[in-house]
XYZ file of C-alpha atoms in Angstrom:
784
model
C 36.412 4.266 -104.794
C 36.219 4.931 -101.108
C 38.234 7.904 -101.078
C 36.083 9.466 -103.732
C 32.873 8.483 -101.972
C 34.044 9.824 -98.767
C 34.657 13.141 -100.609
C 31.022 13.173 -101.985
C 29.641 12.312 -98.870
C 31.334 15.323 -97.261
C 30.139 17.533 -99.886
C 26.543 15.879 -99.175
C 26.860 16.979 -95.783
C 27.893 20.409 -96.438
C 25.087 20.636 -98.894
C 22.636 19.675 -96.198
C 24.110 22.054 -93.708
C 23.537 24.877 -96.120
C 19.702 23.819 -96.474
C 19.109 23.001 -92.880
C 21.726 24.721 -90.572
C 19.712 24.116 -87.351
C 20.349 20.245 -87.445
C 24.010 21.324 -86.733
C 24.504 24.247 -84.767
C 21.352 25.881 -82.868
C 21.565 25.254 -79.338
C 25.278 25.799 -78.582
C 25.090 29.265 -80.086
C 21.835 30.046 -78.263
C 23.619 29.384 -74.823
C 26.405 31.431 -75.723
C 24.713 34.404 -76.946
C 22.823 34.650 -73.448
C 25.936 35.316 -71.339
C 26.074 38.523 -69.619
C 29.537 38.459 -68.799
C 32.373 36.035 -67.794
C 33.999 35.935 -64.067
C 36.536 33.813 -62.603
C 35.951 32.145 -59.270
C 39.114 31.205 -57.479
C 38.448 28.598 -54.534
C 40.759 27.120 -52.100
C 41.046 23.316 -51.768
C 41.665 23.547 -48.031
C 37.734 22.965 -46.785
C 35.406 20.404 -48.411
C 32.216 22.245 -47.268
C 33.465 25.646 -48.863
C 34.358 23.645 -52.194
C 30.708 22.659 -52.322
C 29.376 26.320 -51.654
C 31.807 27.743 -54.192
C 30.154 25.446 -56.696
C 26.379 26.107 -55.691
C 27.396 29.891 -56.110
C 28.967 29.314 -59.415
C 25.658 27.689 -60.765
C 23.621 30.335 -59.226
C 25.560 33.067 -61.220
C 25.198 30.792 -64.508
C 21.480 30.457 -63.846
C 21.207 34.320 -64.746
C 23.432 34.253 -67.656
C 26.699 35.119 -65.776
C 29.298 32.975 -67.304
C 31.311 31.822 -64.136
C 34.120 29.449 -64.383
C 35.469 27.786 -61.263
C 39.090 26.803 -60.268
C 40.189 25.016 -57.351
C 43.553 25.716 -55.829
C 45.767 25.231 -53.300
C 45.403 28.298 -50.768
C 49.141 29.392 -51.559
C 48.062 29.847 -55.041
C 44.926 31.831 -54.115
C 47.264 34.336 -52.130
C 49.839 34.385 -54.740
C 46.936 35.938 -57.071
C 44.907 37.902 -54.541
C 47.805 39.355 -52.748
C 50.115 39.454 -55.964
C 51.988 42.868 -57.218
C 50.436 45.820 -58.309
C 50.968 44.954 -61.855
C 48.426 42.080 -61.435
C 45.635 43.786 -59.731
C 43.702 44.464 -62.842
C 44.444 41.360 -64.453
C 42.295 38.175 -64.537
C 43.107 34.988 -63.158
C 44.926 33.484 -66.175
C 47.142 36.741 -66.050
C 48.060 36.574 -62.571
C 45.313 38.210 -60.824
C 41.922 37.350 -60.029
C 38.226 38.330 -60.232
C 36.510 36.538 -57.305
C 38.061 34.565 -54.550
C 36.687 32.676 -51.518
C 38.480 33.184 -48.619
C 38.081 32.415 -44.909
C 39.270 34.717 -41.983
C 39.254 34.073 -38.395
C 40.607 36.009 -35.535
C 43.463 33.876 -34.018
C 43.333 36.797 -30.875
C 39.940 38.066 -30.628
C 41.328 40.672 -28.050
C 43.645 42.203 -30.343
C 42.346 45.858 -31.430
C 40.131 45.396 -34.465
C 42.196 48.364 -35.958
C 44.541 45.711 -37.685
C 41.472 44.695 -39.780
C 40.733 48.261 -41.035
C 42.027 47.491 -44.555
C 41.107 50.519 -46.021
C 43.429 52.525 -43.933
C 46.369 54.202 -46.171
C 49.084 52.708 -44.414
C 47.580 48.887 -44.653
C 46.727 49.772 -48.662
C 47.796 47.760 -50.605
C 49.753 45.436 -48.125
C 48.642 43.627 -45.346
C 45.017 41.631 -45.786
C 43.423 44.035 -48.382
C 42.421 41.095 -50.698
C 40.159 43.345 -52.731
C 42.379 46.034 -53.246
C 39.770 48.268 -51.748
C 40.608 52.048 -51.553
C 37.852 54.439 -50.418
C 38.108 57.869 -49.273
C 35.335 57.870 -46.745
C 36.505 54.653 -45.214
C 40.011 55.727 -45.061
C 38.720 58.902 -42.775
C 36.898 56.509 -40.615
C 39.940 54.405 -40.339
C 42.147 57.376 -39.206
C 39.505 58.720 -36.824
C 39.499 55.106 -35.132
C 43.161 55.293 -34.443
C 43.090 58.796 -33.373
C 41.972 57.857 -29.574
C 44.590 55.764 -27.587
C 41.466 53.249 -26.782
C 40.099 53.620 -30.320
C 37.166 55.670 -31.524
C 34.454 52.977 -31.548
C 31.566 55.281 -33.104
C 34.367 55.502 -36.343
C 34.835 51.926 -36.033
C 30.931 50.943 -36.067
C 30.528 53.357 -38.846
C 33.379 51.889 -41.053
C 31.822 48.367 -40.875
C 28.487 49.562 -41.595
C 29.695 51.410 -44.734
C 31.646 48.696 -45.727
C 28.605 46.236 -45.452
C 26.779 48.655 -48.004
C 29.701 49.170 -50.266
C 30.516 45.113 -50.439
C 34.006 45.007 -51.497
C 33.176 41.610 -50.192
C 30.081 39.381 -49.401
C 30.208 37.564 -46.050
C 28.639 34.174 -47.057
C 28.460 32.514 -43.404
C 29.856 32.563 -39.732
C 30.329 28.868 -39.257
C 30.647 27.512 -35.919
C 33.898 25.968 -34.564
C 34.349 22.774 -33.343
C 37.081 19.953 -33.349
C 36.706 16.191 -33.420
C 39.057 14.878 -30.849
C 40.041 11.440 -29.532
C 38.596 10.937 -25.793
C 42.223 10.352 -24.648
C 43.388 13.911 -25.452
C 42.783 16.380 -23.124
C 43.463 20.018 -22.356
C 41.640 21.525 -25.265
C 39.494 24.244 -23.600
C 36.725 26.109 -25.397
C 39.172 29.153 -25.658
C 41.775 26.910 -27.387
C 41.030 27.991 -30.800
C 41.206 31.594 -30.101
C 44.714 31.569 -29.190
C 45.947 29.005 -32.066
C 46.794 25.487 -31.338
C 49.241 24.921 -28.454
C 50.166 21.337 -28.250
C 52.311 21.548 -24.991
C 49.129 22.075 -23.055
C 47.552 18.993 -24.505
C 47.931 16.080 -22.105
C 46.637 12.369 -22.241
C 48.869 11.063 -25.164
C 52.765 11.242 -26.009
C 52.076 11.557 -29.596
C 49.196 13.562 -31.477
C 48.313 13.582 -35.219
C 46.313 16.703 -36.198
C 44.513 16.155 -39.539
C 44.014 19.429 -41.774
C 41.984 19.716 -44.825
C 45.003 20.918 -47.132
C 48.506 19.911 -48.431
C 51.143 20.226 -45.918
C 53.066 22.403 -46.462
C 50.580 24.468 -48.819
C 52.619 24.259 -51.900
C 54.813 27.451 -51.675
C 53.683 28.455 -48.392
C 56.383 28.216 -45.442
C 56.789 26.602 -42.341
C 58.023 29.799 -40.734
C 55.609 32.333 -39.193
C 55.610 34.575 -42.397
C 53.229 32.192 -43.790
C 50.635 33.743 -41.670
C 48.204 33.808 -44.485
C 47.920 30.082 -44.392
C 45.960 28.967 -41.731
C 47.004 25.222 -41.785
C 50.701 25.941 -41.856
C 50.294 27.922 -38.580
C 49.453 24.618 -36.795
C 52.754 23.609 -36.889
C 54.776 26.750 -37.283
C 53.259 28.130 -34.009
C 54.735 25.371 -32.369
C 58.092 26.278 -33.477
C 58.356 29.886 -32.505
C 57.855 31.497 -29.501
C 55.748 34.922 -29.246
C 57.048 37.807 -27.510
C 53.989 37.567 -25.347
C 51.644 34.570 -25.197
C 47.851 33.968 -24.415
C 46.878 31.140 -21.692
C 44.713 28.702 -23.754
C 42.532 27.992 -20.902
C 41.934 31.679 -19.673
C 43.012 33.756 -22.986
C 44.920 36.159 -20.766
C 48.117 37.594 -21.660
C 50.941 35.888 -19.996
C 54.826 36.198 -20.338
C 56.616 34.296 -23.245
C 60.065 35.810 -24.397
C 58.941 39.031 -22.782
C 58.645 39.005 -19.089
C 57.527 42.601 -18.558
C 56.169 45.180 -20.688
C 54.839 48.554 -20.056
C 53.800 52.022 -21.844
C 54.209 55.517 -19.933
C 51.934 57.373 -22.518
C 49.074 55.355 -23.156
C 50.525 52.963 -25.607
C 52.505 55.506 -27.852
C 56.032 54.185 -26.365
C 56.521 50.680 -25.214
C 59.139 49.172 -23.035
C 59.736 45.466 -23.152
C 62.075 43.377 -20.927
C 63.109 40.194 -22.306
C 63.934 36.768 -20.455
C 67.838 35.778 -20.254
C 67.261 32.219 -20.107
C 65.391 31.517 -23.673
C 67.219 29.620 -26.332
C 66.577 28.633 -29.783
C 66.349 24.696 -30.502
C 69.879 24.981 -31.503
C 71.001 26.145 -28.108
C 71.847 29.718 -29.035
C 70.685 32.199 -26.842
C 67.507 34.721 -27.665
C 68.785 38.279 -27.502
C 67.029 41.749 -28.116
C 68.901 41.903 -31.327
C 66.784 38.473 -32.199
C 63.570 40.604 -31.606
C 64.465 43.418 -33.192
C 65.486 41.506 -36.114
C 61.936 39.663 -36.001
C 60.403 43.364 -36.046
C 62.605 44.427 -39.001
C 62.335 41.498 -41.185
C 58.588 41.712 -40.785
C 58.668 45.483 -42.061
C 61.196 44.580 -44.821
C 59.186 43.969 -48.207
C 61.794 41.515 -49.476
C 60.453 38.938 -46.799
C 56.797 39.324 -47.859
C 55.597 39.013 -44.327
C 52.043 38.609 -43.950
C 52.131 41.132 -41.143
C 54.040 43.731 -43.127
C 50.887 46.059 -43.358
C 50.179 45.784 -39.580
C 53.934 46.917 -38.680
C 53.642 49.805 -40.938
C 50.253 50.555 -39.538
C 51.878 51.369 -36.247
C 55.892 52.552 -36.888
C 55.163 54.165 -40.056
C 57.154 53.763 -43.217
C 60.557 55.212 -42.524
C 61.879 53.326 -39.281
C 65.097 53.397 -37.319
C 66.377 50.243 -35.661
C 69.109 50.504 -33.323
C 71.191 47.238 -32.525
C 72.492 46.589 -29.073
C 76.148 47.474 -30.323
C 74.867 50.957 -31.172
C 74.685 50.633 -34.978
C 71.517 51.602 -36.910
C 69.492 50.334 -39.750
C 66.697 52.403 -41.753
C 63.804 50.830 -43.372
C 62.372 53.470 -45.808
C 59.208 51.990 -47.385
C 57.480 54.807 -49.670
C 53.825 54.251 -49.287
C 51.611 54.059 -52.192
C 49.496 56.596 -50.392
C 50.492 59.614 -48.396
C 50.791 58.082 -44.928
C 49.662 61.072 -43.077
C 46.207 61.787 -44.288
C 45.616 64.709 -44.500
C 49.174 65.648 -45.300
C 50.739 67.081 -41.727
C 53.818 66.777 -39.957
C 55.230 63.276 -39.674
C 57.711 61.494 -37.300
C 59.157 58.214 -37.758
C 59.053 55.325 -35.601
C 61.755 53.522 -33.857
C 62.621 50.177 -32.603
C 66.002 50.403 -30.116
C 67.948 48.147 -27.761
C 68.278 49.929 -24.248
C 70.524 47.067 -22.865
C 70.869 43.390 -23.358
C 67.466 42.553 -22.007
C 65.031 46.044 -22.719
C 63.675 47.013 -26.127
C 62.238 50.262 -26.932
C 59.199 50.851 -29.355
C 58.246 54.161 -30.362
C 55.212 54.445 -32.568
C 55.593 56.520 -35.448
C 53.651 60.002 -34.783
C 51.482 62.206 -37.433
C 50.086 65.539 -36.509
C 51.186 65.245 -32.856
C 49.382 61.751 -32.313
C 50.673 58.193 -32.729
C 49.857 57.333 -36.306
C 48.617 53.744 -35.331
C 47.055 51.895 -32.331
C 49.364 49.210 -30.824
C 47.734 47.611 -27.942
C 49.641 45.062 -25.935
C 47.799 42.282 -27.637
C 49.706 42.987 -30.917
C 52.802 41.423 -29.235
C 51.132 38.017 -29.289
C 51.554 38.033 -32.938
C 55.278 38.885 -33.007
C 57.175 35.545 -33.142
C 60.801 35.473 -32.770
C 63.277 34.398 -35.596
C 66.911 33.478 -35.269
C 69.154 36.512 -36.564
C 72.254 34.395 -36.325
C 70.752 32.157 -39.109
C 68.409 34.188 -41.028
C 70.896 36.846 -41.593
C 73.196 34.241 -43.221
C 70.755 33.859 -46.324
C 69.731 36.777 -48.428
C 66.203 37.614 -48.399
C 66.069 36.962 -52.176
C 67.098 33.505 -51.284
C 65.295 32.862 -48.244
C 61.934 31.292 -49.795
C 64.286 28.384 -51.470
C 66.201 27.860 -48.354
C 65.339 24.959 -45.770
C 63.929 27.349 -43.349
C 60.920 28.188 -45.683
C 60.946 24.572 -47.728
C 61.729 22.263 -44.940
C 63.852 20.381 -47.351
C 67.565 20.158 -47.952
C 70.104 21.881 -45.412
C 72.346 24.759 -45.278
C 75.534 25.203 -42.849
C 75.707 28.072 -40.781
C 78.707 29.594 -38.884
C 77.667 30.440 -35.390
C 78.792 33.601 -33.175
C 81.343 31.212 -31.414
C 82.873 29.858 -34.593
C 81.436 26.525 -34.979
C 79.627 25.467 -38.071
C 75.721 24.236 -37.649
C 73.712 22.074 -40.274
C 70.270 23.422 -40.567
C 67.335 21.235 -41.906
C 64.454 23.471 -41.375
C 62.991 26.361 -39.444
C 64.570 27.156 -35.920
C 62.822 28.864 -33.184
C 62.547 29.109 -29.514
C 59.124 27.381 -29.219
C 58.055 23.884 -27.264
C 58.553 22.015 -30.611
C 61.647 21.689 -33.232
C 61.995 20.708 -36.686
C 64.440 17.902 -37.242
C 66.407 16.348 -40.461
C 63.220 13.848 -40.836
C 60.361 16.019 -39.861
C 58.955 16.497 -43.411
C 57.362 13.622 -44.876
C 56.311 14.313 -48.390
C 54.875 10.951 -49.182
C 52.703 11.038 -46.179
C 51.906 15.013 -46.444
C 52.948 15.453 -42.982
C 55.149 17.263 -40.463
C 56.294 15.849 -37.585
C 57.969 17.982 -34.587
C 59.496 16.908 -31.546
C 60.504 18.462 -28.074
C 62.736 21.340 -28.002
C 65.364 20.250 -25.500
C 66.197 23.993 -24.980
C 62.483 25.092 -24.422
C 62.749 27.691 -21.723
C 59.017 26.768 -20.040
C 59.494 23.127 -19.997
C 60.074 22.677 -16.275
C 57.295 24.888 -15.327
C 54.739 23.108 -17.793
C 55.786 19.645 -16.715
C 55.419 20.689 -12.817
C 51.970 21.311 -13.573
C 51.580 17.940 -15.386
C 51.645 19.686 -18.861
C 53.946 19.201 -21.977
C 53.364 15.477 -22.071
C 53.339 15.335 -26.140
C 56.757 14.461 -26.960
C 55.828 14.212 -30.792
C 53.048 16.382 -32.635
C 52.588 16.035 -36.407
C 50.214 17.933 -38.669
C 48.989 15.673 -41.548
C 47.214 16.983 -44.726
C 43.986 15.023 -45.437
C 42.217 16.331 -48.280
C 39.054 14.142 -47.988
C 36.627 14.493 -44.864
C 35.496 10.959 -44.866
C 38.970 9.804 -44.956
C 40.079 12.200 -42.042
C 37.042 10.957 -39.563
C 38.091 7.285 -40.473
C 41.532 7.887 -39.362
C 40.323 9.230 -36.156
C 38.120 6.251 -35.557
C 41.003 3.847 -36.523
C 43.236 5.588 -33.859
C 45.797 7.026 -36.696
C 44.742 10.802 -36.024
C 43.885 12.150 -32.507
C 42.427 15.727 -33.799
C 40.205 16.686 -36.768
C 40.477 20.430 -37.370
C 37.458 22.183 -37.575
C 37.820 23.464 -41.177
C 36.470 20.151 -42.126
C 32.958 21.233 -41.195
C 31.709 17.737 -40.140
C 28.373 19.514 -39.495
C 26.370 17.025 -41.645
C 27.713 13.995 -39.811
C 27.262 15.824 -36.111
C 23.597 16.777 -36.966
C 22.784 13.020 -37.963
C 24.083 11.809 -34.713
C 27.145 10.001 -36.218
C 29.399 11.486 -33.256
C 26.692 10.800 -30.374
C 28.084 8.583 -27.500
C 30.863 6.925 -29.699
C 33.957 5.706 -27.866
C 36.194 7.035 -30.721
C 35.050 10.676 -30.485
C 34.579 13.715 -28.427
C 33.475 17.145 -29.683
C 35.374 20.169 -28.640
C 33.007 23.164 -29.177
C 34.444 26.682 -29.418
C 30.966 28.312 -29.888
C 29.292 30.524 -32.658
C 31.671 33.133 -34.245
C 35.029 31.293 -33.364
C 34.873 29.748 -36.821
C 35.804 33.126 -38.325
C 34.094 34.750 -41.544
C 33.744 33.216 -44.840
C 33.855 35.697 -47.609
C 33.116 36.136 -51.245
C 36.010 38.679 -52.293
C 35.540 40.832 -55.238
C 38.792 42.399 -57.085
C 37.489 46.300 -56.934
C 39.853 46.830 -60.083
C 37.510 44.479 -62.199
C 36.052 46.617 -64.988
C 32.671 45.123 -64.326
C 32.050 44.716 -60.531
C 35.031 46.862 -59.630
C 35.164 49.890 -61.488
C 32.039 49.417 -63.537
C 33.631 50.780 -66.673
C 33.036 47.769 -68.676
C 29.205 47.634 -67.827
C 26.635 48.622 -70.463
C 25.656 51.614 -68.186
C 29.345 52.551 -67.443
C 30.256 52.256 -71.083
C 27.264 54.838 -71.893
C 27.663 56.806 -69.145
C 31.164 57.003 -67.284
C 29.625 58.882 -64.443
C 27.285 56.038 -63.590
C 30.029 53.359 -63.964
C 30.748 53.010 -60.207
C 27.013 52.790 -59.298
C 26.863 49.968 -61.896
C 29.713 48.061 -60.338
C 27.795 48.498 -57.068
C 24.515 47.056 -58.426
C 26.759 44.094 -59.929
C 27.782 43.362 -56.723
C 24.596 43.721 -54.758
C 23.121 41.453 -57.388
C 25.444 38.594 -56.613
C 25.041 38.968 -53.051
C 21.118 38.357 -53.797
C 22.442 35.022 -55.828
C 24.139 33.398 -52.872
C 21.643 30.629 -51.406
C 22.501 31.350 -47.903
C 20.144 28.874 -46.271
C 21.101 26.008 -48.541
C 24.690 26.931 -47.162
C 23.937 27.315 -43.473
C 21.065 24.844 -43.075
C 22.270 22.682 -45.753
C 25.979 21.936 -46.005
C 26.597 23.414 -42.479
C 23.531 21.490 -40.961
C 22.672 24.721 -39.133
C 26.184 24.970 -37.403
C 26.656 28.622 -38.468
C 24.880 31.894 -38.827
C 24.095 34.685 -41.547
C 27.135 36.678 -42.703
C 26.752 40.318 -42.801
C 29.852 42.052 -41.927
C 33.847 42.117 -42.316
C 34.210 40.421 -38.918
C 32.640 37.924 -36.921
C 30.374 37.756 -33.764
C 33.251 36.393 -31.454
C 34.955 39.889 -32.193
C 35.452 42.750 -29.893
C 32.918 45.797 -30.694
C 30.202 43.229 -32.818
C 27.787 44.581 -30.708
C 28.225 48.061 -31.894
C 27.523 47.248 -35.553
C 25.294 44.100 -35.372
C 21.900 45.828 -35.921
C 23.177 48.312 -38.415
C 24.336 46.438 -41.570
C 22.228 45.287 -44.543
C 20.987 41.629 -44.581
C 20.889 40.024 -48.132
C 18.975 37.021 -48.931
C 18.615 34.664 -52.102
C 16.581 36.621 -54.216
C 16.866 36.052 -58.113
C 14.251 39.039 -58.793
C 16.171 41.503 -56.988
C 19.500 40.369 -58.669
C 17.855 40.577 -62.036
C 16.575 43.982 -61.340
C 20.057 45.195 -60.350
C 21.693 43.635 -63.042
C 19.217 45.527 -65.278
C 19.716 48.588 -63.719
C 23.631 48.215 -64.776
C 22.656 47.878 -68.384
C 22.344 44.425 -68.553
C 19.634 42.449 -70.834
C 18.444 39.712 -68.320
C 16.303 36.658 -68.610
C 15.984 33.728 -66.385
C 14.589 30.047 -66.677
C 12.114 29.269 -64.293
C 12.353 26.016 -62.875
C 8.221 25.971 -62.460
C 6.591 24.374 -65.610
C 3.215 23.674 -66.255
C 1.301 22.012 -69.064
C -2.351 21.222 -70.141
C -4.548 20.695 -73.097
C -5.075 23.274 -75.833
C -8.765 22.509 -76.364
C -11.764 21.013 -74.176
C -15.607 20.948 -74.472
C -17.568 22.721 -71.889
C -17.645 20.922 -68.470
C -14.814 18.853 -69.633
C -12.098 18.254 -67.257
C -8.950 20.435 -67.815
C -5.984 18.033 -66.658
C -3.086 20.478 -65.521
C 0.434 18.851 -64.819
C 3.445 20.572 -63.521
C 7.141 20.122 -62.064
C 8.879 22.248 -59.877
C 12.757 21.958 -59.941
C 15.925 23.690 -59.859
C 16.457 24.807 -63.310
C 20.452 24.722 -63.040
C 20.986 21.400 -61.250
C 17.549 19.668 -62.342
C 17.100 18.754 -58.720
C 13.245 18.643 -57.882
C 12.134 20.859 -55.161
C 9.579 18.412 -53.090
C 7.028 19.208 -50.543
C 6.533 22.858 -51.840
C 3.095 24.507 -52.100
C 2.071 25.795 -55.304
C -0.851 27.762 -56.345
C -2.854 27.140 -59.413
C -4.190 30.407 -60.770
C -6.481 31.169 -63.598
C -6.766 33.885 -65.827
C -9.465 35.103 -68.718
C -7.214 37.938 -69.962
C -3.636 36.485 -69.194
C -2.901 39.412 -66.979
C -5.282 39.395 -64.009
C -4.907 36.205 -61.986
C -7.131 34.237 -59.337
C -6.084 31.351 -57.045
C -7.956 28.120 -57.643
C -6.290 25.740 -55.248
C -2.935 25.185 -53.775
C -1.232 21.744 -54.609
C 1.974 20.244 -52.947
C 4.769 19.058 -55.140
C 5.570 15.271 -54.931
C 9.004 13.720 -54.108
C 9.877 13.882 -57.714
C 8.763 17.764 -57.844
C 5.679 17.086 -59.723
C 2.101 18.306 -59.184
C -1.304 18.195 -60.903
C -4.753 19.785 -60.524
C -7.914 19.129 -62.626
C -10.076 22.286 -63.347
C -13.406 22.872 -65.217
C -15.117 25.553 -67.007
C -18.699 25.410 -68.358
C -18.650 28.560 -70.575
C -16.926 28.717 -74.118
C -13.943 30.778 -74.331
C -10.374 31.243 -73.738
C -8.879 30.509 -70.381
C -5.235 30.793 -69.038
C -3.784 28.736 -66.093
C -0.301 28.999 -64.612
C 1.513 27.973 -61.397
C 2.753 30.325 -59.004
C 4.999 29.661 -56.104
C 5.091 32.497 -53.183
C 8.767 31.865 -51.975
C 9.915 30.110 -48.952
C 11.433 31.703 -45.887
C 13.636 29.549 -43.535
C 14.777 30.349 -39.989
C 18.405 30.357 -39.326
C 17.595 28.791 -35.996
C 20.639 27.049 -34.347
C 22.344 30.187 -33.375
C 20.249 33.120 -34.563
C 16.589 33.975 -34.850
C 17.221 35.445 -38.239
C 14.981 34.202 -40.981
C 16.228 34.379 -44.758
C 14.585 33.528 -48.092
C 15.673 30.095 -49.158
C 13.591 30.310 -52.389
C 12.276 33.133 -54.254
C 9.003 33.615 -55.847
C 8.581 31.452 -59.152
C 6.059 31.942 -61.864
C 5.191 29.114 -64.606
C 4.491 29.465 -68.110
C 1.311 30.359 -69.155
C -0.868 27.678 -70.600
C -4.101 28.828 -72.797
C -6.820 26.384 -72.949
C -9.951 27.116 -75.397
C -13.144 25.904 -73.915
C -15.880 25.023 -76.776
C -15.900 25.733 -80.268
C -12.413 26.708 -81.791
C -12.497 29.394 -84.489
C -8.854 29.391 -85.120
C -6.971 26.018 -84.033
C -4.287 26.727 -81.424
C -1.968 24.314 -83.399
C -2.341 25.917 -86.881
C 1.079 27.782 -86.448
C 2.548 24.779 -84.892
C 1.181 22.194 -87.622
C 2.520 24.627 -90.252
C 5.842 24.974 -88.826
C 6.037 21.128 -88.490
C 4.953 20.428 -92.119
C 7.361 23.178 -93.373
C 9.988 21.575 -91.098
C 9.233 18.098 -92.681
C 9.263 19.296 -96.133
C 12.664 20.953 -95.544
C 13.904 17.533 -94.146
C 12.473 15.587 -97.055
C 14.105 18.054 -99.522
C 17.519 17.726 -97.661
C 17.157 14.048 -97.825
C 16.441 13.842 -101.331
C 19.181 16.179 -102.261
C 21.688 13.890 -100.369
C 20.518 10.907 -102.286
C 20.833 12.306 -105.506
C 24.408 13.532 -104.637
C 25.313 9.770 -103.358
C 23.778 8.315 -106.609
C 25.700 10.725 -108.491
C 28.946 9.927 -106.843
C 28.473 6.246 -107.497
C 27.626 6.536 -111.007
C 30.865 8.646 -111.579
C 32.977 5.906 -109.836
C 31.556 3.331 -111.924
C 32.258 5.467 -115.019
C 35.993 5.706 -113.878
C 36.303 2.075 -113.375
């Protein structure tokens, strides 16, 4: 009986759905049909504030019909997708590529010549930091014009960034300010400290220091060696392990000797002679030699090692480089470029790196058409960290990523030049701190380093009262509140600036507290946060899949440009800067930051976007899309009143995506007699719940129309700049028609008819269902 009845009930439901399908579908279908296109947003987990603005921007895109899906992932996952092999450049996230990624960049050394960031140049495309896979002929020519002069052609440099800001391969979201939260007992963190990366040997006041960073440690597939240069949080400990060829003093930001004691160029930067010290040793006791320096350059340029600085070195030495070792043997690296390295095609001379003697190295830049191919100022040598050739060459490059030098787990045995066997548990360098067997605590998500007993500069630092920290730990703590609580309890001594504890600072949480002091690095030193586009994407990269691009392929590039600009207008900048960052930041506008060399040349010549839904919709329409927008400004009122009777108008102003009310906003109540020409009756202010009301009255008979109108709101970005930006765009509510006096055609007739029809249909459906059920019951009785 039950099974038979259930079968008839299923038939009844099916029958009902045939008569009245809107009862079962309707809304879901309506939402899906309004989507313009789909896009995957990739957001790294290592920054709580960025995670929030990723979500805000996702909702803003969804509000206009873009099906934006958001994925949070470790930074190493982002890098694997964003800087993946060329076969993935035109693929979506699920296929190994990406659509849009949120990335933070910062200048570890603002003194380094900005040519290294000209990612459109032929030599650094595709490697290097060209997240967007951006290749533009005009930009390439400007990049080459910049490097055509020994000191840099700054006119070309400025034009490069101005053009880029118009082309928009990436949208600068914000320039966050940088400040660390530090235990008062820790000293030695100067305002210039952030610009030269963390150097624990300069800290004083405590023998053990723990630095909290908002990421996993190591960052999944990222590495504890300096080839993980793309992952900021791993640099915090890897930079303690390795010594650079030349260093920067953290107090003065001036160049000082490190592994190199002297460096000079006789021809304006085309040829360099570098002398290395003879007393430097790695943490295993082996001496640092000229071969180690040459090997470090060679491994950076060998694509098998996947160095983050691969493109930078090719940019100055070329793609065919000869390395001459101390014993006179040579190694040639031939890396055919994706694009012709000399542009336009002219005579090209390869670069070289040569051991002159046991302490001297000669670096010869590649030449193109009689000039040095790239710009190589002395500051570049601060980014060359020296690795031990006697350990690295024992592991094939293809196996390096799974070795202890990268993973920090397990061990390998290495035979030293003197024949002794050494056990290696992790990365080995000549820096102030070293990796030990117990450095990596996976459970605590922490890496702890201890003093390197062979550090070449220990005596000099100790004589100055420095090098007091015996144990330095970098601990991954994803939650900002947890990191601050640990600082307060004393288990953490430094909270990294990337937590952006701006709201807490603005509210006074750290003011006059005995457990914390603030080390400010100032505006611009927090880098720049971008929303990077994959320029191979068929909608906003090439434009071939936009409606306009499909109709007219010649207009595809313009359509893609329109879509990118539309998204730039959909970022609520003031909500991010004044809200999430509590004003500790400034308006993003160029693919560099205010702390960088040459900023003043471009600051006033680049377009500035503001949040403007209307502009975004216009640009999307220009790209061929049929656009619509649900206003968060709603108004209701009576359909009929007598002459002189009060017309009670009630409304609400809210975020149509999140439902959050807009309180304290001035809204105009407007009236019209033709539903086209409007006059303002009054200004009202929304309540804390976003509601407002107004009572109107008309003595003459006729049809009157009422609406609410919001003019938009401009907010100053006041903490570090006088720039203002649109925080909310203009909004217009629905129109309410009110008939005053005799009603010739009741305005509710259609609605009543519809309701009656709907009710009739529902009654009919119910009758049909009842009949089917009764029939089923009778059938069962007959069977019994």
